[in-house]
Coordinates of N, CA and C and ligand atoms in Angstrom, one line a residue:
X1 N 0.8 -1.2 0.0 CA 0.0 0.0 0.0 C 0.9 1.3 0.0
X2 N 0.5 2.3 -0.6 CA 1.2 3.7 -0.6 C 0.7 4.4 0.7
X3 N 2.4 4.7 1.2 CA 2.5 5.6 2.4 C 1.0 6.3 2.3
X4 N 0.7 7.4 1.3 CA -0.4 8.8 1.3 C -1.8 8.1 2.0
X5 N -1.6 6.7 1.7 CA -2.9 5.6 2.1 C -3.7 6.2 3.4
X6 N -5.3 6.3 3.8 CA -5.8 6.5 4.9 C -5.1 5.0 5.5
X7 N -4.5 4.8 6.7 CA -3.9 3.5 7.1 C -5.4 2.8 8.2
X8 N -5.9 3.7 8.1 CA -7.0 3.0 9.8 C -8.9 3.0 9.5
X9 N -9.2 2.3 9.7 CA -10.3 1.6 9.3 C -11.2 2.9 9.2
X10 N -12.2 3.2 8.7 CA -12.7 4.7 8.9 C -13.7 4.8 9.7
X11 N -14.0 5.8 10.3 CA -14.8 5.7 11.4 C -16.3 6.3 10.8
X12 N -17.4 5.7 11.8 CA -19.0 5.8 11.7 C -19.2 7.2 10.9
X13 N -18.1 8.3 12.0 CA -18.7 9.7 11.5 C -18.5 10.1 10.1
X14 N -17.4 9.8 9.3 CA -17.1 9.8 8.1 C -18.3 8.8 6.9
X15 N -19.3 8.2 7.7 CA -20.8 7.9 6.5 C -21.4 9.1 7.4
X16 N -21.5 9.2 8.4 CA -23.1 10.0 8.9 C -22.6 11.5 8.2
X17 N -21.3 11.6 7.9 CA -21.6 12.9 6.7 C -21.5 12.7 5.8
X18 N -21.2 11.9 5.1 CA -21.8 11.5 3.6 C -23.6 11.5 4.1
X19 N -23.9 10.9 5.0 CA -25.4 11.0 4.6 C -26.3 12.4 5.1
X20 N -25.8 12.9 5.6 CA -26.2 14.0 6.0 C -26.5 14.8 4.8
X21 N -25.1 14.6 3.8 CA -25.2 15.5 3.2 C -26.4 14.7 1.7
X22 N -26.4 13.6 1.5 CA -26.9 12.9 0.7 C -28.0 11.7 1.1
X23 N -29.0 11.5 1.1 CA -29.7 10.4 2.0 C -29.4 8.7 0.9
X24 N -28.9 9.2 0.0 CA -28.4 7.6 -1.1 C -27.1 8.3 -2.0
X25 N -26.3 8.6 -1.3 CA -25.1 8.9 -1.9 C -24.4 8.2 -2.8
X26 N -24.7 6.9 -2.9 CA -24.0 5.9 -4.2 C -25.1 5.3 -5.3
X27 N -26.6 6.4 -4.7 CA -27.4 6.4 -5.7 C -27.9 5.0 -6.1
X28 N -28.0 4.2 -5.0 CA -28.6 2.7 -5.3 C -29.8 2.7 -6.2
X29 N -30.5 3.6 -5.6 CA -32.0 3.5 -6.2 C -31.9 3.6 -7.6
X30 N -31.2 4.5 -8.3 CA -31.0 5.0 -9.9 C -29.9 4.8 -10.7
X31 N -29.0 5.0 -10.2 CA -28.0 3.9 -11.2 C -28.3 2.6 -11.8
X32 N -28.1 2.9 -13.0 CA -27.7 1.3 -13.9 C -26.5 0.8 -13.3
X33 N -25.3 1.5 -13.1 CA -24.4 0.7 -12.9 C -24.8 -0.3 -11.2
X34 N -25.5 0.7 -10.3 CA -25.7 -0.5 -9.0 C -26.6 -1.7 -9.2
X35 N -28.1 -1.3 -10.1 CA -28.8 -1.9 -10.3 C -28.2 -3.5 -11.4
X36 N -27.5 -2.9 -12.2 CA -26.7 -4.5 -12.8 C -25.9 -5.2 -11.8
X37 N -24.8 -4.4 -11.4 CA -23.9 -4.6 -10.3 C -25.1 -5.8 -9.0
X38 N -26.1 -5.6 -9.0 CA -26.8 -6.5 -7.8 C -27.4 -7.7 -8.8
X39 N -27.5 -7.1 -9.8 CA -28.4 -8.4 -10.9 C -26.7 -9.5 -10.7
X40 N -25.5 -9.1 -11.0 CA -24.7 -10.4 -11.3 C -24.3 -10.7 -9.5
X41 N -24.7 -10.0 -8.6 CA -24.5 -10.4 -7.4 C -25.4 -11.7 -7.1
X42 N -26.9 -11.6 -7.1 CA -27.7 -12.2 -7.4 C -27.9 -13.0 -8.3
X43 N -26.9 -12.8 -9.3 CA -26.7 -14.4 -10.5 C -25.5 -15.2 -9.7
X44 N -24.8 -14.6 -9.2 CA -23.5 -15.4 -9.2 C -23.6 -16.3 -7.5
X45 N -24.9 -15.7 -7.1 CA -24.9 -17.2 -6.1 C -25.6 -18.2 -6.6
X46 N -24.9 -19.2 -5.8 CA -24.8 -20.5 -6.5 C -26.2 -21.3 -5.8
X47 N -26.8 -21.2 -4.8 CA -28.0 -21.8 -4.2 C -29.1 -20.8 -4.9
X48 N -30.5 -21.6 -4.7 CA -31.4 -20.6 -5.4 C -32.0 -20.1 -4.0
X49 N -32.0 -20.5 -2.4 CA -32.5 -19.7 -1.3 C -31.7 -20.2 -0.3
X50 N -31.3 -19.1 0.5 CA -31.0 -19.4 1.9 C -31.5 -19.3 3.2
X51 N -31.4 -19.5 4.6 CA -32.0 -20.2 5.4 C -31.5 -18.6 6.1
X52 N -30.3 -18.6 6.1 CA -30.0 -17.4 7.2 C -28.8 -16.1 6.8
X53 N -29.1 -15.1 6.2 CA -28.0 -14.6 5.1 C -27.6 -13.1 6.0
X54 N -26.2 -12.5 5.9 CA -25.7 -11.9 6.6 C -24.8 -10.5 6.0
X55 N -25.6 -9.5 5.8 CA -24.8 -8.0 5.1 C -24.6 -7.3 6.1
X56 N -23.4 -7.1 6.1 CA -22.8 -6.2 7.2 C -22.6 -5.0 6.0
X57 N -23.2 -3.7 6.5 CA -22.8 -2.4 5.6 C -23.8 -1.9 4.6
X58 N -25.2 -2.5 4.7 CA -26.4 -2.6 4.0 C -27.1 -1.5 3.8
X59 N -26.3 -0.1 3.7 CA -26.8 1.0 3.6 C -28.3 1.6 4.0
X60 N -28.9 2.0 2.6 CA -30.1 2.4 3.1 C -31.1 0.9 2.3
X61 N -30.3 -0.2 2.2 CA -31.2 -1.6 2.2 C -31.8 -2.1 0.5
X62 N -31.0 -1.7 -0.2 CA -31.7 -1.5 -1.8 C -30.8 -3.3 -1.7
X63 N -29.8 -3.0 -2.0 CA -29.4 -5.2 -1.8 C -30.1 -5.5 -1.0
X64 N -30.2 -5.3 0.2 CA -31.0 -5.9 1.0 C -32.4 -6.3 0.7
X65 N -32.7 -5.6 0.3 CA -34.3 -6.3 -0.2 C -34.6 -7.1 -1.7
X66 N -33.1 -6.8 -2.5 CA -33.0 -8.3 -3.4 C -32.2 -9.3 -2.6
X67 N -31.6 -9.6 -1.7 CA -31.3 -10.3 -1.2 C -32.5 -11.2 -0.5
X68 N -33.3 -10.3 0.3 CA -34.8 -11.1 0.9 C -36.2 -11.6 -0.2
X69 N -35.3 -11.2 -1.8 CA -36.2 -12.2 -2.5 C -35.8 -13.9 -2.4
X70 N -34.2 -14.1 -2.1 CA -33.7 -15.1 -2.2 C -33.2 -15.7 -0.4
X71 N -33.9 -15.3 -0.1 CA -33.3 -15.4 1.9 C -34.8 -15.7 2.7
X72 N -34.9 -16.6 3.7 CA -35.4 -16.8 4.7 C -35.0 -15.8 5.2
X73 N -34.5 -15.3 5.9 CA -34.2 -14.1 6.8 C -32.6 -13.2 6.2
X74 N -32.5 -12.0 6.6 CA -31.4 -11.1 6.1 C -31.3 -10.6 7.8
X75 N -29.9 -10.6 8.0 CA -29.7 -9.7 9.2 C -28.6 -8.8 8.5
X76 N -29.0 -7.5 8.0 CA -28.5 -6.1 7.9 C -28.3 -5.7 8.6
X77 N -27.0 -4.9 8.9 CA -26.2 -3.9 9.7 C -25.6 -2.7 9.1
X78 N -25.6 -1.8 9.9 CA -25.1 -0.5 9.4 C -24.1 0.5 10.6
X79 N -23.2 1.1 9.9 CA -22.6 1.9 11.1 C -23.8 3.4 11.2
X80 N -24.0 4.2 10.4 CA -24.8 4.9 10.1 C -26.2 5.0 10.4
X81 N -26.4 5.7 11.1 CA -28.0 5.5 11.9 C -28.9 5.8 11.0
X82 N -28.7 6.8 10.2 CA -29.2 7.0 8.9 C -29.9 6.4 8.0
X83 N -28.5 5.9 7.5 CA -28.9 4.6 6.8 C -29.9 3.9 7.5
X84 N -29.5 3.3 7.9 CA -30.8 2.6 8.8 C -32.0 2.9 8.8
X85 N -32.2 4.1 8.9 CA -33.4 4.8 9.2 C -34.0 4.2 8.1
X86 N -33.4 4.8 6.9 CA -33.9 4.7 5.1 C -34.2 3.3 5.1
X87 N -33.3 2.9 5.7 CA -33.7 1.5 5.2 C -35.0 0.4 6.3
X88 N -34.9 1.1 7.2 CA -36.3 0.6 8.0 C -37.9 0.8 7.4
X89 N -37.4 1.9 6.8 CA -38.5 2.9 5.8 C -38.7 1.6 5.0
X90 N -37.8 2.0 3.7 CA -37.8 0.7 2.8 C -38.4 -0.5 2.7
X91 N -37.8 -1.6 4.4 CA -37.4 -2.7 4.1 C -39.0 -2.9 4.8
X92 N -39.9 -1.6 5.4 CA -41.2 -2.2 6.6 C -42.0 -3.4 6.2
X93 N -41.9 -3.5 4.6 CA -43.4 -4.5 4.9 C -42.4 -5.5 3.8
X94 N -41.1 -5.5 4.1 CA -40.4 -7.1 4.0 C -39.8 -8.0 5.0
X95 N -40.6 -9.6 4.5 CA -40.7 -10.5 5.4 C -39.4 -10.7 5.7
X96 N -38.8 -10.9 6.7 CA -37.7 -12.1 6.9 C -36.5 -11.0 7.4
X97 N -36.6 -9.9 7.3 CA -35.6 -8.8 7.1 C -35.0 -8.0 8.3
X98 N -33.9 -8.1 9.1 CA -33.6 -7.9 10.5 C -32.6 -6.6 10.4
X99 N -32.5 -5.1 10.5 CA -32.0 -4.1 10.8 C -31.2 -4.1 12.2
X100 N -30.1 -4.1 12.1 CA -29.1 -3.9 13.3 C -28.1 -2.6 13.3
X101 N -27.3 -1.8 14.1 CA -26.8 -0.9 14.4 C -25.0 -2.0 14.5
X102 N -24.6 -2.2 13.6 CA -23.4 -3.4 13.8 C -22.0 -2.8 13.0
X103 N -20.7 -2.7 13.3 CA -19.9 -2.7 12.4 C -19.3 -3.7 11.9
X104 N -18.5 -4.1 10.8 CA -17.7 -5.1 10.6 C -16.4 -4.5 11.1
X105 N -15.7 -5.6 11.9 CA -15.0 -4.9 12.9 C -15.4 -5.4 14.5
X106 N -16.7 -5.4 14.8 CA -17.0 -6.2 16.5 C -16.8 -7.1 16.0
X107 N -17.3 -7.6 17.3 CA -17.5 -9.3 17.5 C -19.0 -9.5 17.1
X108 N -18.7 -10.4 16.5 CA -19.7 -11.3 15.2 C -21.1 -11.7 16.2
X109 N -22.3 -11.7 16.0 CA -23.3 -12.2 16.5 C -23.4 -13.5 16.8
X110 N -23.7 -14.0 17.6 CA -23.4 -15.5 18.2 C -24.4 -16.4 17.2
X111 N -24.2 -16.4 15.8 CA -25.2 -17.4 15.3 C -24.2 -17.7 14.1
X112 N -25.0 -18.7 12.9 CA -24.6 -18.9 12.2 C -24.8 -18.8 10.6
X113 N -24.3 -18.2 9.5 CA -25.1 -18.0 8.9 C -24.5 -19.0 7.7
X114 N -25.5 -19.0 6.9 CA -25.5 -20.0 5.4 C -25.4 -18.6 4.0
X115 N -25.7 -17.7 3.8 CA -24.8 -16.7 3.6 C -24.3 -15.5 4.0
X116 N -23.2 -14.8 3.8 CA -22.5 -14.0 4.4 C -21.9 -12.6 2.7
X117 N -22.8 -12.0 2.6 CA -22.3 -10.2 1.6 C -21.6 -9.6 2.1
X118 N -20.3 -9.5 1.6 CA -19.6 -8.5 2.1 C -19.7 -7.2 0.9
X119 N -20.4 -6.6 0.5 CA -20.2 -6.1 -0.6 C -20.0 -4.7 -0.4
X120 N -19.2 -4.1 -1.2 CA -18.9 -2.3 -0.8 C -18.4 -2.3 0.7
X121 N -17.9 -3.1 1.2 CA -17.6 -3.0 2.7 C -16.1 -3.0 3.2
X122 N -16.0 -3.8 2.6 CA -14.2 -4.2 2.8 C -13.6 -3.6 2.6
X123 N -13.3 -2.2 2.1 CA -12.1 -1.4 1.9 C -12.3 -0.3 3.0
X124 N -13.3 -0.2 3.6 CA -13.7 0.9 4.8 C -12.6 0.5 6.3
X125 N -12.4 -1.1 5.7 CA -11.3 -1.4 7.0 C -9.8 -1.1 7.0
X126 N -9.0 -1.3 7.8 CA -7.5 -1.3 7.5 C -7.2 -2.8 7.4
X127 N -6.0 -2.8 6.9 CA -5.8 -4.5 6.7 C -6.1 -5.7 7.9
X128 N -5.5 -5.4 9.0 CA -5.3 -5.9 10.2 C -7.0 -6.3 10.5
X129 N -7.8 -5.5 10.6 CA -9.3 -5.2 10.8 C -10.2 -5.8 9.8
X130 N -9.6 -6.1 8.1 CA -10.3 -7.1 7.2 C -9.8 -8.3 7.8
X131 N -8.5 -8.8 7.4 CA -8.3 -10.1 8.0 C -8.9 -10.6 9.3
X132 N -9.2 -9.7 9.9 CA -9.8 -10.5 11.0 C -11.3 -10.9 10.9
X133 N -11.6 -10.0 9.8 CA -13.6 -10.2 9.8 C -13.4 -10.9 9.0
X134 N -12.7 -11.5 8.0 CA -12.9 -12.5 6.8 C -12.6 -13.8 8.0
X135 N -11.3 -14.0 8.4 CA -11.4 -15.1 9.7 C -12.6 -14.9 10.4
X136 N -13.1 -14.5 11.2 CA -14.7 -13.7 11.5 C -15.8 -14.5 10.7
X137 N -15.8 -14.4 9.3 CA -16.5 -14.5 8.4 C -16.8 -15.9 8.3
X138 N -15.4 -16.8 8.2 CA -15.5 -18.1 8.3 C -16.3 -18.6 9.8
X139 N -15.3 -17.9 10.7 CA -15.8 -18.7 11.6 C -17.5 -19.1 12.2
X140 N -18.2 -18.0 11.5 CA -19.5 -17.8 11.5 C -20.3 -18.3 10.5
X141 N -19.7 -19.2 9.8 CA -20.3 -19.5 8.2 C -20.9 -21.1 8.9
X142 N -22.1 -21.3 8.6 CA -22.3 -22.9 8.3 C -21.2 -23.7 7.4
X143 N -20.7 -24.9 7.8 CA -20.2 -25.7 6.6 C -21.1 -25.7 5.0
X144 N -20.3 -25.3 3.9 CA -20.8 -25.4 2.8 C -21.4 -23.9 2.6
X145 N -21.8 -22.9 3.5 CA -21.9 -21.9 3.2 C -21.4 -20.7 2.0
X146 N -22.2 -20.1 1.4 CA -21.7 -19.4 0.6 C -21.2 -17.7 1.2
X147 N -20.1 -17.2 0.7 CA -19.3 -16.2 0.8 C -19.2 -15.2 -0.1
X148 N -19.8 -14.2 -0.3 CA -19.6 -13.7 -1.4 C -18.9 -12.2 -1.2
X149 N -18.1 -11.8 -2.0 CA -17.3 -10.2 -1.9 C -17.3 -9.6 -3.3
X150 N -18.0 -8.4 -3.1 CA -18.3 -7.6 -4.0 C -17.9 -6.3 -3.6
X151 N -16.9 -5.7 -4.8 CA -16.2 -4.5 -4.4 C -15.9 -3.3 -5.7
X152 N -15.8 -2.1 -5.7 CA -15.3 -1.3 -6.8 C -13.9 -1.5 -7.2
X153 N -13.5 -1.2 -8.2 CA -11.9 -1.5 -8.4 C -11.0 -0.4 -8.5
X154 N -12.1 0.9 -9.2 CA -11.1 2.0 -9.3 C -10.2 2.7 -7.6
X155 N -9.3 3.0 -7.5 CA -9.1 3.5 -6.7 C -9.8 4.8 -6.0
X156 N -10.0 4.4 -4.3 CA -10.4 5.8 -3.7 C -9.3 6.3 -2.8
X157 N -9.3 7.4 -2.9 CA -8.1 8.3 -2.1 C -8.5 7.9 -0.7
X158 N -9.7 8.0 -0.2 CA -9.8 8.0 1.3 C -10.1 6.4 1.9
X159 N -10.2 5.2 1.1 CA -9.9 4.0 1.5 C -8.6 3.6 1.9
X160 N -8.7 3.2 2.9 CA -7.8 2.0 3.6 C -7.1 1.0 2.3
X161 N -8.1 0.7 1.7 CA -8.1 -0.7 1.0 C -8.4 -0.6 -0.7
X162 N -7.9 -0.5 -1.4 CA -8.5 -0.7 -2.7 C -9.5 -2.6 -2.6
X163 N -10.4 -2.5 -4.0 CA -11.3 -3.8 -4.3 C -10.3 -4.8 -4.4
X164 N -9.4 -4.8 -5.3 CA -8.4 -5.7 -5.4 C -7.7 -5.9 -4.6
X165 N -7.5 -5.5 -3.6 CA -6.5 -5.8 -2.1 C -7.5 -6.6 -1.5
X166 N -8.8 -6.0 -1.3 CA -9.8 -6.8 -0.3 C -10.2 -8.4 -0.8
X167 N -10.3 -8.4 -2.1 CA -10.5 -9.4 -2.6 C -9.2 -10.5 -2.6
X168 N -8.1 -9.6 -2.8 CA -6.3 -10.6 -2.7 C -7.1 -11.3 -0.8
X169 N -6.9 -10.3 -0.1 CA -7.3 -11.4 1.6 C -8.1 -11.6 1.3
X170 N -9.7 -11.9 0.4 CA -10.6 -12.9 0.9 C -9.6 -14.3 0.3
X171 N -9.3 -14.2 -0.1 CA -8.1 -15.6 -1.4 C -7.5 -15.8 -0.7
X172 N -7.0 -15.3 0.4 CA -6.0 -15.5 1.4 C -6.6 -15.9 2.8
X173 N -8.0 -16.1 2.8 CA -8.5 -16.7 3.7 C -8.7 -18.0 4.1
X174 N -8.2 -18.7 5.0 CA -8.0 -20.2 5.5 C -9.6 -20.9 5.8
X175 N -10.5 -21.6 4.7 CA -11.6 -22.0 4.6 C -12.5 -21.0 3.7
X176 N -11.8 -20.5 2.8 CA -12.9 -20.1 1.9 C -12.6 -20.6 0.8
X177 N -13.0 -21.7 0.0 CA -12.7 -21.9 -1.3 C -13.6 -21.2 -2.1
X178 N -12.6 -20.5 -3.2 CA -13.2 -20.0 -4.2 C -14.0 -20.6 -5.4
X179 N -15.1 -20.2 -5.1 CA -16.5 -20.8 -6.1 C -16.6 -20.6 -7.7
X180 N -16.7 -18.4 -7.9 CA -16.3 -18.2 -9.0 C -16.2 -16.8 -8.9
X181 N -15.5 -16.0 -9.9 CA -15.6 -14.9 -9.6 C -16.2 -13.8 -11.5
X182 N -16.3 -12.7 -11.1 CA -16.9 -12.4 -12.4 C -15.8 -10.7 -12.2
X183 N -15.3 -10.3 -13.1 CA -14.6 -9.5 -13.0 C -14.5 -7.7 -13.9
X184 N -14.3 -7.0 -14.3 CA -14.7 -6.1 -15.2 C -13.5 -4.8 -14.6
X185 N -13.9 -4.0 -15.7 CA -12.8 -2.8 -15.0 C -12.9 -2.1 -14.0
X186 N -14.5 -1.9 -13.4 CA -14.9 -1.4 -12.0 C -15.5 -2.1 -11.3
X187 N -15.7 -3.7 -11.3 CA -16.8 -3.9 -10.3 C -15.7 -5.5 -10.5
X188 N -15.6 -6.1 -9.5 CA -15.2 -7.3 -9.1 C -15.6 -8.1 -8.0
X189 N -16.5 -9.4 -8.7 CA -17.2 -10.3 -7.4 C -16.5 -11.7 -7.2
X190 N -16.6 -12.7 -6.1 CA -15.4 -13.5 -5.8 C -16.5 -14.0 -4.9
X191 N -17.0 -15.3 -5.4 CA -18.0 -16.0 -4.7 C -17.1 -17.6 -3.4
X192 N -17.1 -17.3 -2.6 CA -16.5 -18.7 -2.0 C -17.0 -19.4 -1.4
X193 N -16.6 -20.8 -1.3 CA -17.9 -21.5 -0.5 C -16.9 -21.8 0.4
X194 N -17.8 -22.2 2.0 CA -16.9 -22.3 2.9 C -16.8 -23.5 3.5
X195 N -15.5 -23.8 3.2 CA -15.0 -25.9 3.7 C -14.6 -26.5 2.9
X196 N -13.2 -27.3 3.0 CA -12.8 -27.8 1.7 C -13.9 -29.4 1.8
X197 N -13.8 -29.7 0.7 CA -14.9 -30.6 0.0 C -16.3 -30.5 -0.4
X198 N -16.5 -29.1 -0.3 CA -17.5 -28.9 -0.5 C -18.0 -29.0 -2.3
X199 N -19.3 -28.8 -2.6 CA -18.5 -28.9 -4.4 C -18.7 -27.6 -4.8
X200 N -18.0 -27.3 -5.6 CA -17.8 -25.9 -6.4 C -18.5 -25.9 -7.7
X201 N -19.3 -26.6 -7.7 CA -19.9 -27.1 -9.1 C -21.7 -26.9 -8.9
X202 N -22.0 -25.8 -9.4 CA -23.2 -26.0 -8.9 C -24.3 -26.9 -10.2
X203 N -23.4 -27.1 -11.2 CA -23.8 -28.0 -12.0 C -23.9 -30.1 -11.5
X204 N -22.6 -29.7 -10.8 CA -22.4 -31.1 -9.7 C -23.4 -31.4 -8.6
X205 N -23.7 -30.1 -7.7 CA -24.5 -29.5 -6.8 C -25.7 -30.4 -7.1
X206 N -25.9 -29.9 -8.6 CA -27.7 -30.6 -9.4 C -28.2 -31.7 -9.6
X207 N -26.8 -32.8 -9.1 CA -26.4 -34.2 -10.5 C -26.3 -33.8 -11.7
X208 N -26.2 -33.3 -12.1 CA -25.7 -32.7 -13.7 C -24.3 -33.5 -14.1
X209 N -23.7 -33.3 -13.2 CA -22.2 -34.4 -13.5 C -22.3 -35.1 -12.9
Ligands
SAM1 C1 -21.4 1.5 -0.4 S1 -22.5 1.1 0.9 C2 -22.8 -0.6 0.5 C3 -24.3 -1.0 0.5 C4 -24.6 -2.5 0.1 N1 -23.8 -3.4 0.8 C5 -24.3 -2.7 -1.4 O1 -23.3 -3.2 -1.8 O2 -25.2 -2.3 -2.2 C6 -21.4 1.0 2.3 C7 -22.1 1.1 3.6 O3 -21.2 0.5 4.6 C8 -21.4 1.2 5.8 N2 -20.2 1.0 6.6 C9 -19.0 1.6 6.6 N3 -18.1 1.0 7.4 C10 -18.8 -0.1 8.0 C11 -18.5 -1.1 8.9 N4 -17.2 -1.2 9.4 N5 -19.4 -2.0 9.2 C12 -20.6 -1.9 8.7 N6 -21.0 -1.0 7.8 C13 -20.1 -0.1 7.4 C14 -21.6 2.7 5.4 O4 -22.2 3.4 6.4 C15 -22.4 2.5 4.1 O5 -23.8 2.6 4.4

């Protein structure tokens, strides 16, 4: 990483004034680029429902509520009270859908989940503070669990982390095998399943092979 680098995870106050000043600052609701960006999020898991699914960083909830097309339950977190708010608004009359006040960074919720979104999240940490939530990540994963990390690639001046750093430690994670990843010049996703033997084939997955 370059010395100029912000080196330390960034703190709550640095969203609550982005939202202050913007109530959807990365424009989830209207962008093509987010709205595709969640369509290959959404293609590129490999189960068609999960039982107990886990976004840490869930903004004002716009993944989140395509996520609770495909989830028995979503436990969303946010540092941003804000966000939250928007997204309590949003998310009121969907089923399955849990709002928490959480950073990535604490200590993990005492449960277990069958998926785990890290998406747009990972670079808000410093290195020391990812590696430990992707270890984190596993540790809280059901066997066979899916993992997924979705990140921007261009560089930001005030990240800790570029996409491609965050994505290098999920690969560097001890129990995440990589499933599949889909790549492009700004947007990079990296699906893992978590446990070796698990199959990576969701063609295998089907009996197909
Ligand atoms: C770019 S949005 C990502 C929204 C959603 N996950 C997506 O990909 O569409 C990033 C959100 O992460 C939140 N955030 C920043 N640091 C965080 C942390 N350590 N833990 C949880 N959320 C965090 C910010 O407040 C912001 O709402």
């Amino acid at each position: 990483m370059t010395s100029d680098r912000n080196e330390s995870s960034l703190p709550p106050s640095y969203f609550d004034d982005m939202y202050e000043k913007n109530h959807d600052p990365w424009e989830f609701r209207s962008r093509w680029y987010e709205e595709r960006k969640r369509a290959l999020t959404l293609a590129a898991l490999p189960k068609p429902t999960y039982r107990n699914a886990f976004e840490p960083g869930c903004s004002i909830g716009v993944l989140t509520e395509a996520l609770a097309t495909r989830c028995n339950r979503v436990l969303a977190t946010d540092v941003a009270d804000s966000a939250l708010a928007s997204a309590r608004t949003r998310l009121a009359d969907v089923a399955g859908v849990e709002l928490r006040r959480w950073a990535l960074g604490d200590t993990w919720p005492d449960e277990r989940f069958d998926l785990i979104v890290i998406s747009e999240v990972g670079y808000y940490l410093d290195l020391h503070a990812l590696r430990t939530a992707c270890d984190d990540a596993v540790d809280h994963a059901e066997f066979g669990a899916t993992v997924v990390f979705v990140h921007w690639r261009h560089p930001v001046a005030d990240y800790p982390m570029t996409g491609d750093e965050v994505h290098a430690v999920a690969h560097s994670t001890g129990g995440l095998v990589p499933l599949a990843r889909y790549s492009d010049e700004d947007v990079i996703i990296d699906v893992f399943v978590v446990g070796h033997g698990m199959p990576t084939s969701v063609a295998r997955a089907g009996g197909l092979v």
